[in-house]
PDB file of C-alpha atoms in Angstrom:
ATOM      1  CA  UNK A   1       0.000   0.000   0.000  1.00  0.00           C
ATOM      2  CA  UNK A   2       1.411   3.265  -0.390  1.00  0.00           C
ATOM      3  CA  UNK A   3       2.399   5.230   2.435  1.00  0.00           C
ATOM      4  CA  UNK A   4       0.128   8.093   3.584  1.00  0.00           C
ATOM      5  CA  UNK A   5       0.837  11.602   1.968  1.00  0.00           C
ATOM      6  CA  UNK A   6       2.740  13.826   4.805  1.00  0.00           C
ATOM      7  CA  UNK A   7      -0.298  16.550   6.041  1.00  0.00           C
ATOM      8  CA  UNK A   8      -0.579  19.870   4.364  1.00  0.00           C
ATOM      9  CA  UNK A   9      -1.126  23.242   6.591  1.00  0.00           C
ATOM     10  CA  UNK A  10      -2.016  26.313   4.749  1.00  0.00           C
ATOM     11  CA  UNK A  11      -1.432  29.256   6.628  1.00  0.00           C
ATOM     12  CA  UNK A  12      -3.247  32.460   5.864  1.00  0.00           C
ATOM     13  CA  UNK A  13      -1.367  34.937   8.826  1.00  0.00           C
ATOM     14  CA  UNK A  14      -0.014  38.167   7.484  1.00  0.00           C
ATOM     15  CA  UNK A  15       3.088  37.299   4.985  1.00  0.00           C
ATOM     16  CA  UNK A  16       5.361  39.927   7.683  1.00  0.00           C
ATOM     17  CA  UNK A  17       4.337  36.786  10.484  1.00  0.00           C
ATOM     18  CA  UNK A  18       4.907  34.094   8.476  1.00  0.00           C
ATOM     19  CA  UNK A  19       7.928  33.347   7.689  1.00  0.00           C
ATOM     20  CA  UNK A  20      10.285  30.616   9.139  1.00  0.00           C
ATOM     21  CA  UNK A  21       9.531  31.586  12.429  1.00  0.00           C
ATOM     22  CA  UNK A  22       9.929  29.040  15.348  1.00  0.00           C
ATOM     23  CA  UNK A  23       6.441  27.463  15.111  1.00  0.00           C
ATOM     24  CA  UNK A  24       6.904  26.913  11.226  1.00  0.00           C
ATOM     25  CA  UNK A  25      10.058  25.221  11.578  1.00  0.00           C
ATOM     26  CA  UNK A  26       8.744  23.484  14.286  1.00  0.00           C
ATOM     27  CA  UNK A  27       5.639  22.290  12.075  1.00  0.00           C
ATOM     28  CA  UNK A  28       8.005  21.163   8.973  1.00  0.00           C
ATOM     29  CA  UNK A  29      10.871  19.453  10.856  1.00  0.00           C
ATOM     30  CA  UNK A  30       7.463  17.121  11.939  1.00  0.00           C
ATOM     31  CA  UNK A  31       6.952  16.747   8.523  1.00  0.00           C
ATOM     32  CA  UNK A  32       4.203  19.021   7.703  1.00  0.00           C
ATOM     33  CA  UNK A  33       4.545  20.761   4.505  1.00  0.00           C
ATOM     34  CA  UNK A  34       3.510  24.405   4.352  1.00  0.00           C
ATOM     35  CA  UNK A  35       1.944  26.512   1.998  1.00  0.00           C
ATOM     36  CA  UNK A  36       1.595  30.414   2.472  1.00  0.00           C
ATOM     37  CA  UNK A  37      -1.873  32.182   1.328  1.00  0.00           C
ATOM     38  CA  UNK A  38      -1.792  34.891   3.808  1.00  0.00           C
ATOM     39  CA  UNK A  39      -5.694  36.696   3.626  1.00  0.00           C
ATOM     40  CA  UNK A  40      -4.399  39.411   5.499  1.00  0.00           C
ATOM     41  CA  UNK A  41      -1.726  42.490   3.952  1.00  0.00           C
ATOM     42  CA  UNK A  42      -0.200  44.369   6.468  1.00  0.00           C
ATOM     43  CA  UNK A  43       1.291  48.073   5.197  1.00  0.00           C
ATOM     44  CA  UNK A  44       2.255  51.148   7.286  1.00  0.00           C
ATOM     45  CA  UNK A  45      -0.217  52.727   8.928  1.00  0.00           C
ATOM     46  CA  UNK A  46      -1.512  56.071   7.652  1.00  0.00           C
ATOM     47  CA  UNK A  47      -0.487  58.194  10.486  1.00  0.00           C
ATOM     48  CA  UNK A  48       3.107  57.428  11.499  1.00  0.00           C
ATOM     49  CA  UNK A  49       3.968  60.762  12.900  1.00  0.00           C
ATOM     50  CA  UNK A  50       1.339  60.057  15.273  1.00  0.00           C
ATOM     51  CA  UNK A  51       2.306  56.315  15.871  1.00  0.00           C
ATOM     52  CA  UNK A  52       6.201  57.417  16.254  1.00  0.00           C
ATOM     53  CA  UNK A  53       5.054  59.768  18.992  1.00  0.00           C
ATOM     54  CA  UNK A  54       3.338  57.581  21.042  1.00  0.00           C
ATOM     55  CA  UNK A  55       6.193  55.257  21.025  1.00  0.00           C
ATOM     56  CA  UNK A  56       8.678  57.640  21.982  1.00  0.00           C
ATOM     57  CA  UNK A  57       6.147  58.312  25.202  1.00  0.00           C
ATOM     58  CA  UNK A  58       6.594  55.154  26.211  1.00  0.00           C
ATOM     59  CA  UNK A  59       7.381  55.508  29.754  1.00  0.00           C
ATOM     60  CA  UNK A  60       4.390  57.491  30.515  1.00  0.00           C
ATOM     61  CA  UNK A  61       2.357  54.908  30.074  1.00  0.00           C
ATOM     62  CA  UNK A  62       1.583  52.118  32.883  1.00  0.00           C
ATOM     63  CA  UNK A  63       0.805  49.655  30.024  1.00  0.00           C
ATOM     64  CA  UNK A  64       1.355  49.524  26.411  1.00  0.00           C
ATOM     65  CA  UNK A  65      -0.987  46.738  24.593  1.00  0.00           C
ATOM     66  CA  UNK A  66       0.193  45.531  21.234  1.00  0.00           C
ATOM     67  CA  UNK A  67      -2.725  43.303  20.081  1.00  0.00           C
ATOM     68  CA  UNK A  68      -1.126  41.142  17.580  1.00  0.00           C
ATOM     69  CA  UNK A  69       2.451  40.123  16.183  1.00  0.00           C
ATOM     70  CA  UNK A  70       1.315  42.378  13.494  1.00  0.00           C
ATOM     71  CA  UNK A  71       0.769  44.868  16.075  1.00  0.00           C
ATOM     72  CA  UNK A  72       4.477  43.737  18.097  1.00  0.00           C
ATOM     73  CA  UNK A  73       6.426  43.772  14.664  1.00  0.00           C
ATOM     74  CA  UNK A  74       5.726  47.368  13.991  1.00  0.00           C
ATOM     75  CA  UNK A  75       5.784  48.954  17.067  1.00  0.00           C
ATOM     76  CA  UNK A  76       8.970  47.565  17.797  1.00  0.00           C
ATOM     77  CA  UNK A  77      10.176  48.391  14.295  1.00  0.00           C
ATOM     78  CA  UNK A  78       9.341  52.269  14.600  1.00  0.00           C
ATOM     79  CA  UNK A  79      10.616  52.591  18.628  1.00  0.00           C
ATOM     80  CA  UNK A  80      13.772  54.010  18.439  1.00  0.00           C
ATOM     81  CA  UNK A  81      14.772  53.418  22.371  1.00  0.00           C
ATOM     82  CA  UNK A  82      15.179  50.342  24.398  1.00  0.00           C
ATOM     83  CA  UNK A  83      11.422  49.497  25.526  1.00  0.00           C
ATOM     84  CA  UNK A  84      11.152  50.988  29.328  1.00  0.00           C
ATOM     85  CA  UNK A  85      10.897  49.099  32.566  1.00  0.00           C
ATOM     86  CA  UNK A  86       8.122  51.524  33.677  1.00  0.00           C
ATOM     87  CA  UNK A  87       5.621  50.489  31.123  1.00  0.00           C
ATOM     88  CA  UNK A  88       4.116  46.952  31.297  1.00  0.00           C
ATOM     89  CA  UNK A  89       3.213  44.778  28.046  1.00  0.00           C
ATOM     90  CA  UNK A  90      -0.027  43.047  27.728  1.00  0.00           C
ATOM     91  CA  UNK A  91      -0.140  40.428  25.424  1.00  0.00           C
ATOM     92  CA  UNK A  92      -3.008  38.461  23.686  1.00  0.00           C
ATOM     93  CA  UNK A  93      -1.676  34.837  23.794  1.00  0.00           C
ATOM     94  CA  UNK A  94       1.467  32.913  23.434  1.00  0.00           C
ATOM     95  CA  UNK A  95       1.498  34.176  19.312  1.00  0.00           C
ATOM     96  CA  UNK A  96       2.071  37.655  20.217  1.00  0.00           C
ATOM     97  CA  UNK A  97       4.425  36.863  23.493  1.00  0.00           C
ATOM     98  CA  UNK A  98       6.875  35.131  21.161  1.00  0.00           C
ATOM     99  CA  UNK A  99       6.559  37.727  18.450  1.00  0.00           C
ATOM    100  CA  UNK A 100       8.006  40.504  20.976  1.00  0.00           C
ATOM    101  CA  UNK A 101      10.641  38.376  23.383  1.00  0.00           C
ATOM    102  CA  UNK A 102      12.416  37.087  19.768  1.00  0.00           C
ATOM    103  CA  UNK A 103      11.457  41.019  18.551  1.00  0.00           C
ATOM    104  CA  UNK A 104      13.463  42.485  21.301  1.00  0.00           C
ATOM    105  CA  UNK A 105      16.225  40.134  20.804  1.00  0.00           C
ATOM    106  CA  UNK A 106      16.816  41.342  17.735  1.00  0.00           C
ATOM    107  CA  UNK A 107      17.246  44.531  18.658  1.00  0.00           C
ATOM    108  CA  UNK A 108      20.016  43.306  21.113  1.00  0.00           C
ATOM    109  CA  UNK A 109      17.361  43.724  24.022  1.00  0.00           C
ATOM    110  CA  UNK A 110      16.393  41.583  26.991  1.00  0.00           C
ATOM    111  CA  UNK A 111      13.182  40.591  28.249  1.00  0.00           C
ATOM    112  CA  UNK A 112      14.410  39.570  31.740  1.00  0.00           C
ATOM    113  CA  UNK A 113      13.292  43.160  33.113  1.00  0.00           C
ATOM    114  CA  UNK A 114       9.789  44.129  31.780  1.00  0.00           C
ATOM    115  CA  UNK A 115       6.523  43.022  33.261  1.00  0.00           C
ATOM    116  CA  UNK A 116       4.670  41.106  30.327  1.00  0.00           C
ATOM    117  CA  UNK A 117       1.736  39.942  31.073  1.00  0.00           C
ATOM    118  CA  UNK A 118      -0.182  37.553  28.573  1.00  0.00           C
ATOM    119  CA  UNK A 119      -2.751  35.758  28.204  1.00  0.00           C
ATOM    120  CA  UNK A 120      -2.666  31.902  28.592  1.00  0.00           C
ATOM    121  CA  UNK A 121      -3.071  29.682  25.388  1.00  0.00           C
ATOM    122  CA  UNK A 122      -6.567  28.469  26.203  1.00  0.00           C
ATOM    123  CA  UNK A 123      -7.998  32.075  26.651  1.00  0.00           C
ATOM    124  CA  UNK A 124      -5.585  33.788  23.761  1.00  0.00           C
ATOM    125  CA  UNK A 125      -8.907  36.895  23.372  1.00  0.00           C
ATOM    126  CA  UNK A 126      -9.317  40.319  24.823  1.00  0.00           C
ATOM    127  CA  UNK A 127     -11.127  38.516  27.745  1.00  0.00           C
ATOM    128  CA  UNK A 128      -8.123  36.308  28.641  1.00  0.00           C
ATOM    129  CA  UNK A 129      -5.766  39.370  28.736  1.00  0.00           C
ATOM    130  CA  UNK A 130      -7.890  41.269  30.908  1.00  0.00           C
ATOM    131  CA  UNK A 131      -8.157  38.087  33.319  1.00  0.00           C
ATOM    132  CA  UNK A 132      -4.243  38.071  33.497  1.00  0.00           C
ATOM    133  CA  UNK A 133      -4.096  42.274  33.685  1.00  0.00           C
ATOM    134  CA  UNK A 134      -5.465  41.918  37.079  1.00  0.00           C
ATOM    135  CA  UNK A 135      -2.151  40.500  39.118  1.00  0.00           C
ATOM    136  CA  UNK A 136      -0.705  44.223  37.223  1.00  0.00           C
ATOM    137  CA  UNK A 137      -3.564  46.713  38.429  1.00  0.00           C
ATOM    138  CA  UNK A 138      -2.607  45.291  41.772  1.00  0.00           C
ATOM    139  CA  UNK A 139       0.794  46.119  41.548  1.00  0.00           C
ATOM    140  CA  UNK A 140      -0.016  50.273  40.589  1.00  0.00           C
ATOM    141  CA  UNK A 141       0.379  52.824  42.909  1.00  0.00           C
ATOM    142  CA  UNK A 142      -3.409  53.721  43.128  1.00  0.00           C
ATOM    143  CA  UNK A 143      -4.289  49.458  43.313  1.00  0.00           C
ATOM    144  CA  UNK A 144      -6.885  50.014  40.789  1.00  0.00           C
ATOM    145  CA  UNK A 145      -7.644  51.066  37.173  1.00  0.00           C
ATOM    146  CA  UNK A 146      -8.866  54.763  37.866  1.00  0.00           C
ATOM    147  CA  UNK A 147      -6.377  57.051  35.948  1.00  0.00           C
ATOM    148  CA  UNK A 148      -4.444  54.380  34.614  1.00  0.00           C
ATOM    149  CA  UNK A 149      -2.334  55.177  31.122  1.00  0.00           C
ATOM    150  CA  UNK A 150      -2.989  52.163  28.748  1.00  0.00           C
ATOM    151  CA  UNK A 151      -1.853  52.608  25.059  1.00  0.00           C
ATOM    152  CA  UNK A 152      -2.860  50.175  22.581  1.00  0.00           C
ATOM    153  CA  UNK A 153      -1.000  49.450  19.651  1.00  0.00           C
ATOM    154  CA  UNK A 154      -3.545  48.097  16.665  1.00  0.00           C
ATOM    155  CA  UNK A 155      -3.761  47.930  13.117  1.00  0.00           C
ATOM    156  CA  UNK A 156      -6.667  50.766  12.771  1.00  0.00           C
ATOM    157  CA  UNK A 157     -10.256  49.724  13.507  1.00  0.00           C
ATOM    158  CA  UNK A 158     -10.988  46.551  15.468  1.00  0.00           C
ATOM    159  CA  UNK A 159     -12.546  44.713  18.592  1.00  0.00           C
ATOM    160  CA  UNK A 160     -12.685  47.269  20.920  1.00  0.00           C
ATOM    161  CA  UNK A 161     -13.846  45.110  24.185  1.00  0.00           C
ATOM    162  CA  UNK A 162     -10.611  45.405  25.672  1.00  0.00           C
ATOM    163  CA  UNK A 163     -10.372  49.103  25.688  1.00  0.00           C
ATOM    164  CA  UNK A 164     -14.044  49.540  26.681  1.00  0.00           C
ATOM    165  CA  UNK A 165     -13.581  47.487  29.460  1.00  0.00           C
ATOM    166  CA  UNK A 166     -10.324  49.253  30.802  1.00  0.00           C
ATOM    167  CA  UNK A 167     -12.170  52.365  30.316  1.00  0.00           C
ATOM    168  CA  UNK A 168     -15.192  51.240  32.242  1.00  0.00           C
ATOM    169  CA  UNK A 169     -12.924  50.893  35.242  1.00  0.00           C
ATOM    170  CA  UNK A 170     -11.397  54.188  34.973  1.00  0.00           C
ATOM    171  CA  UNK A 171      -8.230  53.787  33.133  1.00  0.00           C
ATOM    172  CA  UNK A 172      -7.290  56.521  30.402  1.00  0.00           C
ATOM    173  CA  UNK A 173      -7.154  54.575  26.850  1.00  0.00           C
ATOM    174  CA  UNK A 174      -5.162  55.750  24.006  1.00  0.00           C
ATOM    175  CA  UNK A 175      -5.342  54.319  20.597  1.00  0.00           C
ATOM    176  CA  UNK A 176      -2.810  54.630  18.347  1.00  0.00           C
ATOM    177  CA  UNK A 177      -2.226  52.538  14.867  1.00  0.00           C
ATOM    178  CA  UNK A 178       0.945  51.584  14.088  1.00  0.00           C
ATOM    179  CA  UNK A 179      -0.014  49.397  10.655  1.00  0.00           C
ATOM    180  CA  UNK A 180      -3.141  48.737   8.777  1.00  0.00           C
ATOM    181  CA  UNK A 181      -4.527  46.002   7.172  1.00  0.00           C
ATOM    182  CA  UNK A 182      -5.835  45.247   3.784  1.00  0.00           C
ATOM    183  CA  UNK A 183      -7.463  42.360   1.879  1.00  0.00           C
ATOM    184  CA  UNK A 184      -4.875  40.650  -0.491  1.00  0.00           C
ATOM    185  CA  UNK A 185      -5.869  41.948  -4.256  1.00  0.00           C
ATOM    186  CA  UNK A 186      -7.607  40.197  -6.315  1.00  0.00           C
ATOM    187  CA  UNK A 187      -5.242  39.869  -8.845  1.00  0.00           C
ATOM    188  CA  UNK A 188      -4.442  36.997 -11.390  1.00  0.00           C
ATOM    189  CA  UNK A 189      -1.050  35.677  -9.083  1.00  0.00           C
ATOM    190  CA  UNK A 190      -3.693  35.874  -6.238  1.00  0.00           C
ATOM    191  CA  UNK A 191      -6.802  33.789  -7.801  1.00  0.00           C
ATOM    192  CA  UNK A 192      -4.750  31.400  -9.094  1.00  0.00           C
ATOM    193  CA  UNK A 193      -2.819  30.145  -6.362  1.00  0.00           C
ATOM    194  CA  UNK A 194      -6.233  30.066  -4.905  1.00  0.00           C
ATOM    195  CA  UNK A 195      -7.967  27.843  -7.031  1.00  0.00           C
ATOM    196  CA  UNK A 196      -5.042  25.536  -6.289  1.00  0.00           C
ATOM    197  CA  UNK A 197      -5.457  25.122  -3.277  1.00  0.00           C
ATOM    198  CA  UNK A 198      -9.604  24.987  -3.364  1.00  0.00           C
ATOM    199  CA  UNK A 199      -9.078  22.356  -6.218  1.00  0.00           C
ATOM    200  CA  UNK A 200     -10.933  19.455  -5.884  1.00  0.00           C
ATOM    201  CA  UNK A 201      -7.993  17.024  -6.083  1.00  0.00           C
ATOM    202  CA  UNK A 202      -4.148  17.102  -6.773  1.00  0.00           C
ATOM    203  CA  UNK A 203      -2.804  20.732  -7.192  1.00  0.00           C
ATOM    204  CA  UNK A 204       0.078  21.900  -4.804  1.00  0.00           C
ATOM    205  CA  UNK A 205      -2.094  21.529  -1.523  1.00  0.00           C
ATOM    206  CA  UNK A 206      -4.146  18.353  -2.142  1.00  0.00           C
ATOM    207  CA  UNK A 207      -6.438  18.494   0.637  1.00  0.00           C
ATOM    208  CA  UNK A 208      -4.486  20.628   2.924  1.00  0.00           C
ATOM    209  CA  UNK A 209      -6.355  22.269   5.929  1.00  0.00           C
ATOM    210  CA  UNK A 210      -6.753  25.941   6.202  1.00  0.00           C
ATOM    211  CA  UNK A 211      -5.068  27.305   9.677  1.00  0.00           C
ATOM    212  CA  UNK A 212      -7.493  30.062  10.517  1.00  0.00           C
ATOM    213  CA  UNK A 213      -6.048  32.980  12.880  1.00  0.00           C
ATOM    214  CA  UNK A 214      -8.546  36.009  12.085  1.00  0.00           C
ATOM    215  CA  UNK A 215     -12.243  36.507  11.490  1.00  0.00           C
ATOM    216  CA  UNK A 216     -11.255  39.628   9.051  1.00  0.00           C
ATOM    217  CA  UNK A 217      -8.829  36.607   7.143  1.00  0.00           C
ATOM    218  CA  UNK A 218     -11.905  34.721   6.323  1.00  0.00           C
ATOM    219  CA  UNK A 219     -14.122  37.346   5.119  1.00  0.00           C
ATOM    220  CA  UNK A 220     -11.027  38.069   3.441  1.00  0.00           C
ATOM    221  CA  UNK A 221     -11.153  34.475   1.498  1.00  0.00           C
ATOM    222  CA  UNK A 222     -14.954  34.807   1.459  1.00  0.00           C
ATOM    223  CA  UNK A 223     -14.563  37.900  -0.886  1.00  0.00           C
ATOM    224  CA  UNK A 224     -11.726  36.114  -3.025  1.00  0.00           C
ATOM    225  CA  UNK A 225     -14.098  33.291  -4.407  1.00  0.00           C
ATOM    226  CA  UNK A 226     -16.229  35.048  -6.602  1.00  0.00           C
ATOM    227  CA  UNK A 227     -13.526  36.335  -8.047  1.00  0.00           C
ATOM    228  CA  UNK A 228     -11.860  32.945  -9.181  1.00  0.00           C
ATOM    229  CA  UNK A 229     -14.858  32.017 -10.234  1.00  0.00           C
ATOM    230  CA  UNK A 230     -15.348  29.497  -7.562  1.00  0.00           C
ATOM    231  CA  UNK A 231     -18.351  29.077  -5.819  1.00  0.00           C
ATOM    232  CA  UNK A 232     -18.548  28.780  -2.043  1.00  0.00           C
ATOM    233  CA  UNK A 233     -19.500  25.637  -2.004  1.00  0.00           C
ATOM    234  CA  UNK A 234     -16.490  24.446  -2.809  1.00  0.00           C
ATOM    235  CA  UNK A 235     -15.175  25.118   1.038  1.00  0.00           C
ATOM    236  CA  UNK A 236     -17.492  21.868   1.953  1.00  0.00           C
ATOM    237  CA  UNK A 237     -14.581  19.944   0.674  1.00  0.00           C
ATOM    238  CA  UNK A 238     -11.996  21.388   2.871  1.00  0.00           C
ATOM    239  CA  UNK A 239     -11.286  21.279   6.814  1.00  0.00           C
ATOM    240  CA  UNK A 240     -10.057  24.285   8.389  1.00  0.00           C
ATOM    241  CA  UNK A 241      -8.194  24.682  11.838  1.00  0.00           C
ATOM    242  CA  UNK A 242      -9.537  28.220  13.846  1.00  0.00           C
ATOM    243  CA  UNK A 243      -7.897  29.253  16.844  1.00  0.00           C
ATOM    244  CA  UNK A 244     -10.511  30.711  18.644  1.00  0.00           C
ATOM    245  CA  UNK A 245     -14.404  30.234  18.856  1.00  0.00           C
ATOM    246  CA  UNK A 246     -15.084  33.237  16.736  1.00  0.00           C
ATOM    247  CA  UNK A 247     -13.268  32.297  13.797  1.00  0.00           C
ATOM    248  CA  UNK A 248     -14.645  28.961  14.231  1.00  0.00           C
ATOM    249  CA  UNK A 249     -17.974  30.030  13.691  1.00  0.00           C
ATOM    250  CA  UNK A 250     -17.214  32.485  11.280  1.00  0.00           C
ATOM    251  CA  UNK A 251     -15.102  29.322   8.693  1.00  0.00           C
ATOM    252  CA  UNK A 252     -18.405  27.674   9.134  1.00  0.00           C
ATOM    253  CA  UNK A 253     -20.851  29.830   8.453  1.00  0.00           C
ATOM    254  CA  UNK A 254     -19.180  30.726   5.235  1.00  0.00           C
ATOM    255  CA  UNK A 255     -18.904  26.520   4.245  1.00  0.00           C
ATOM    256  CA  UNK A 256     -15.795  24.592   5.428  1.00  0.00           C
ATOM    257  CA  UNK A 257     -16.778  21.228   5.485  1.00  0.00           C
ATOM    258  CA  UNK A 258     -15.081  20.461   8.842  1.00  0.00           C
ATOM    259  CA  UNK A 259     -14.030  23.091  10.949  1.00  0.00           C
ATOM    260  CA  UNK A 260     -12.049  22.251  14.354  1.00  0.00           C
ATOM    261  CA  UNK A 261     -10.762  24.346  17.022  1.00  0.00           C
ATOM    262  CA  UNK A 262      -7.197  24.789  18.199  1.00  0.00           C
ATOM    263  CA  UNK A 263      -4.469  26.957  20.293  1.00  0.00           C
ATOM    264  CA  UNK A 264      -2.139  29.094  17.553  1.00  0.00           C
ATOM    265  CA  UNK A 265       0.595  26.369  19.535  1.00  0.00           C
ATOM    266  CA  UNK A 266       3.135  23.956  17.517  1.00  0.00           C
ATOM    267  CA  UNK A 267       1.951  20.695  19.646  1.00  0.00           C
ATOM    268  CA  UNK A 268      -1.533  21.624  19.460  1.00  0.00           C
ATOM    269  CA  UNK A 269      -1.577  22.068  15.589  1.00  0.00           C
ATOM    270  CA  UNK A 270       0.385  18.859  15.370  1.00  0.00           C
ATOM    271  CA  UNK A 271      -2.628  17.185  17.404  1.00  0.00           C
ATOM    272  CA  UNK A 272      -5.079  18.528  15.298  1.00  0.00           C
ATOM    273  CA  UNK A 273      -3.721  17.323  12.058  1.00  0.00           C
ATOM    274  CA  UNK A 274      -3.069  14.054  13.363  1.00  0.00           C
ATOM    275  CA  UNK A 275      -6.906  14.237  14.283  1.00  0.00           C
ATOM    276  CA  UNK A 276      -8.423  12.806  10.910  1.00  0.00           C
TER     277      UNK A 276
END
């Protein structure tokens, strides 16, 4: 009999997060082969003046939230001074904790000093973070939220639980973009790699699942089919992996066939494709 083709993982993150990063080495030295069809673009943001000067006030702030890698590559990549002690960093999930300690050693910087506070893999969402802020607002001067500086770093418009629920306790918000996002265009490159990897057998992907990591990413894809001329029904052939409930419900409403939640970790990925 012949052996079992090795499992195919598309992954659709922002082309700036995807590259051989520790998780995708991780995922091909177990033999997974990868295929990049990022349904995000990530480009400068529209106001960098404004998104420099934030940066550089820094150390006024009791906590700086970057809300994605996306979010931790560019912030990082416009600050021009070490990141200071006095201003904590809230995280959304292991993704975005790794994305700033291997940021910050590239810029020759250590992690051993700043407070980073993240939210645990199983609870990677707004509502996680603000869980795991708590042990922080006990640590400031006042012991609670009222007049507390929080800056967070985004990609323009987006979920804005986190900073209506630090405002509801009386901290001072600021939000400041520091990239933006796009859809991918719909050009010819685009549409057909696409239908490649929606075809019905063979192609590059075969029957490789889709690793889902943003609700925006699959309205993204969503838009892209009409495009290629492919209908959405062609998603009831294909099994995507989400990595949060959200997504989840938003890859099946729009048609996967089989859609089946995960944490954005190496060993839980690996799990889930070993899942058949």
């Amino acid at each position: 009999m012949p052996a079992n083709p090795p499992p195919s993982l598309i992954l659709t993150r922002p082309q700036a997060e995807a590259g051989d990063d520790a998780r995708s080495l991780a995922l091909r030295q177990a033999g997974v082969v990868l295929h990049h069809f990022p349904l995000i673009r990530i480009l400068p943001p529209r106001d960098a003046a404004a998104a420099a000067q934030a940066l550089a006030a820094l150390a006024d702030f009791d906590l700086a939230v970057p809300v994605s890698p996306a979010a931790v590559h560019a912030a990082l990549g416009m600050l021009r001074t070490p990141w200071p002690e006095a201003c904590a960093v809230g995280l959304v999930g292991p993704g975005s904790r790794a994305a700033f300690e291997q940021a910050l050693r590239a810029r020759g910087e250590s992690s051993d000093t700043l407070r980073i506070i993240s939210a645990p893999a199983e609870a990677a969402d707004s509502e996680g973070l603000w869980l795991a802020l708590q042990g922080l607002c006990a640590s400031l001067p006042q012991r609670r939220w009222a007049d507390a500086r929080v800056l967070l770093l985004r990609g323009g418009a987006g979920r804005d639980w986190l900073a209506d629920t630090l405002t509801a306790a009386g901290a001072r918000v600021y939000r400041v973009s520091v990239y933006r996002r796009e859809a991918p265009a719909p050009d010819e490159a685009t549409l057909t790699r696409l239908r490649s990897l929606l075809a019905d057998s063979g192609g590059s992907a075969g029957r490789a699942t889709w690793l889902l990591t943003a609700s925006e990413g699959v309205r993204n894809l969503q838009n892209l089919l009409a495009p290629a001329g492919l209908q959405a029904s062609v998603l009831g052939q294909h099994r995507a992996l989400a990595t949060h409930a959200r997504i989840a419900a938003s890859a099946r409403e729009m048609g996967f066939g089989r859609v089946d939640l995960c944490t954005p970790d190496t060993a839980s990925i690996l799990q889930a494709l070993r899942v058949s």
